Amino acid sequence: MPPSALLIPGGRGQLGADLAAARGAAGLVHAPGSAELDITDSGMLTDAVDSFADAASDAGLRPVVINLAAYTAVDDAESDRATAERVNTRGPAELAGLCRERGMPLLHVSTDYVFAGDAVEPYEPTDETGPRSVYGSTKLAGEQAVLAAHSRAWVVRTAWLYGARGANFVSAMARLCAERETVSVAEDQIGSPTWTADLAGGLLELADSVARRDEPAARVLHCTNTGSVSRYEFARAIFEELGADPDRVRPVATADVPRPAPRPAYSVLSDRQWAEGGLTPLRHWREALRVAFERHGAVWGAS
Ligand SMILES: NC(=O)c1ccc[n+]([C@@H]2O[C@H](COP(=O)([O-])OP(=O)(O)OC[C@H]3O[C@@H](n4cnc5c(N)ncnc54)[C@H](OP(=O)(O)O)[C@@H]3O)[C@@H](O)[C@H]2O)c1
């Protein structure tokens, strides 16, 4: 079966760039940025969904929408709830309604920040949520709205993304490594670093599966690179890949580096239901980081 046709709102972000690249020339992919498709603009949204549905039909391809558009400035969201709600909740809700009307499945990407972060073992998709930040609560409301609006919508939660494009923990550590002798990083935040190129592969597998109607029964799924690590240990691994001394990274407590938005202390996501849905688990985070540096080390200034 030919690959599904993809519409990717938010397609110019770090995950979007890797998702569009992963599908490459195989099939029809439209990955607009916010200037071309603002998901808070009903007219733009309707036009984009309509023309994508027509293009997929003309090409004889099964259409899938993968929503990556999000207000991701976690700290800024604390003082700008209205914008975060428009982008993370209301836009996705409207998009889901349009997808339902046109009979197109929707994958909606969400976040570990929907959890409180006080667990001691990996979160299952069905575990109780409890966001502590405006970003997390607007993303959770977006999940709920999307699932309520469309029976063929799936929420894919992920965490700790880094890719060659955009600002993320890896690019921040690479910059600080070049600028400072020592860098202080929280040792009491545990998660699963996830390379956007690996997640892109997972999303494509899921998109092609729902396009075939070979659908996972669970409608909320978790997808990250496997394994878990503290921010501090992750930073040490990044220094290793940069060819720098990892002992230049110093452990601190989150309380010593306050930020406007609280971060979950523990946000490891279980991919059990992902695997039970017939989908391929992503590789271990450390191996993914090694391969990411093989491919993109120059972007991050690796020696
Ligand atoms: N980064 C992480 O660590 C992380 C962790 C867990 C989950 N996630 C989720 O993963 C998804 C992708 O995140 P990412 O890291 O790739 O984020 P990103 O690089 O910030 O990309 C998000 C994109 O959303 C677009 N956007 C913002 N407002 C929009 C609007 N009104 N209409 C349409 N598009 C809009 C932006 O487009 P323009 O650039 O064109 O303005 C941006 O490129 C998001 O759903 C995010 O919540 C991210």
CSV table of C-alpha atoms and ligand atoms in Angstrom, one decimal, residues 9-10 12-16 33-35 37-40 67-72 87 109-112 135 139 158-161, ligand 1:
chain,number,residue,atom,x,y,z
A,9,PRO,CA,0.3,21.7,11.1
A,10,GLY,CA,3.3,23.0,13.1
A,12,ARG,CA,8.3,23.9,10.6
A,13,GLY,CA,9.3,23.1,14.2
A,14,GLN,CA,12.0,20.8,15.3
A,15,LEU,CA,9.8,17.6,15.2
A,16,GLY,CA,8.0,18.8,12.1
A,33,GLY,CA,4.5,26.7,9.5
A,34,SER,CA,2.3,29.1,11.5
A,35,ALA,CA,2.5,31.8,8.9
A,37,LEU,CA,-1.4,27.7,8.6
A,38,ASP,CA,-2.3,29.3,12.0
A,39,ILE,CA,-4.4,26.7,13.8
A,40,THR,CA,-6.1,29.5,15.8
A,67,ASN,CA,-0.8,18.0,14.6
A,68,LEU,CA,2.5,19.3,15.9
A,69,ALA,CA,1.4,23.0,16.2
A,70,ALA,CA,1.8,24.0,19.8
A,71,TYR,CA,2.7,26.9,22.1
A,72,THR,CA,5.8,25.3,23.5
A,87,VAL,CA,-3.0,27.2,20.4
A,109,VAL,CA,1.2,15.1,19.7
A,110,SER,CA,1.2,15.9,23.5
A,111,THR,CA,3.6,15.9,26.4
A,112,ASP,CA,4.8,14.4,29.6
A,135,TYR,CA,1.6,24.6,29.3
A,139,LYS,CA,-2.0,20.5,26.4
A,158,THR,CA,6.3,12.3,24.1
A,159,ALA,CA,9.0,14.0,26.2
A,160,TRP,CA,12.4,15.8,26.3
A,161,LEU,CA,12.7,16.3,22.5
B,1,LIG,N1,10.1,20.1,22.8
B,1,LIG,C1,9.8,19.1,23.7
B,1,LIG,O1,10.7,18.8,24.6
B,1,LIG,C2,8.4,18.4,23.7
B,1,LIG,C3,8.2,17.5,24.7
B,1,LIG,C4,7.0,16.8,24.7
B,1,LIG,C5,6.0,17.1,23.8
B,1,LIG,N2,6.3,18.1,22.8
B,1,LIG,C6,5.2,18.4,21.8
B,1,LIG,O2,5.7,18.0,20.6
B,1,LIG,C7,5.2,18.8,19.6
B,1,LIG,C8,6.3,19.4,18.7
B,1,LIG,O3,7.1,20.1,19.5
B,1,LIG,P1,8.5,20.8,19.0
B,1,LIG,O4,9.5,20.5,20.0
B,1,LIG,O5,8.7,20.4,17.6
B,1,LIG,O6,8.1,22.3,19.1
B,1,LIG,P2,8.5,23.5,18.3
B,1,LIG,O7,9.8,23.4,17.6
B,1,LIG,O8,8.2,24.7,19.2
B,1,LIG,O9,7.4,23.5,17.1
B,1,LIG,C9,6.0,23.8,17.4
B,1,LIG,C10,5.5,24.5,16.2
B,1,LIG,O10,4.2,25.0,16.4
B,1,LIG,C11,4.0,26.1,15.6
B,1,LIG,N3,2.9,26.9,16.1
B,1,LIG,C12,2.9,27.7,17.2
B,1,LIG,N4,1.8,28.4,17.2
B,1,LIG,C13,1.0,28.0,16.1
B,1,LIG,C14,-0.2,28.3,15.6
B,1,LIG,N5,-1.0,29.3,16.2
B,1,LIG,N6,-0.6,27.7,14.5
B,1,LIG,C15,0.2,26.8,13.8
B,1,LIG,N7,1.4,26.5,14.3
B,1,LIG,C16,1.8,27.1,15.4
B,1,LIG,C17,5.3,26.8,15.5
B,1,LIG,O11,5.3,27.2,14.1
B,1,LIG,P3,6.3,28.4,13.5
B,1,LIG,O12,7.7,28.1,14.0
B,1,LIG,O13,6.1,28.3,12.1
B,1,LIG,O14,5.8,29.7,14.2
B,1,LIG,C18,6.4,25.8,15.8
B,1,LIG,O15,7.2,25.5,14.7
B,1,LIG,C19,4.3,19.8,20.3
B,1,LIG,O16,3.0,19.4,20.3
B,1,LIG,C20,4.9,19.8,21.7
B,1,LIG,O17,3.9,20.2,22.7
B,1,LIG,C21,7.5,18.7,22.8
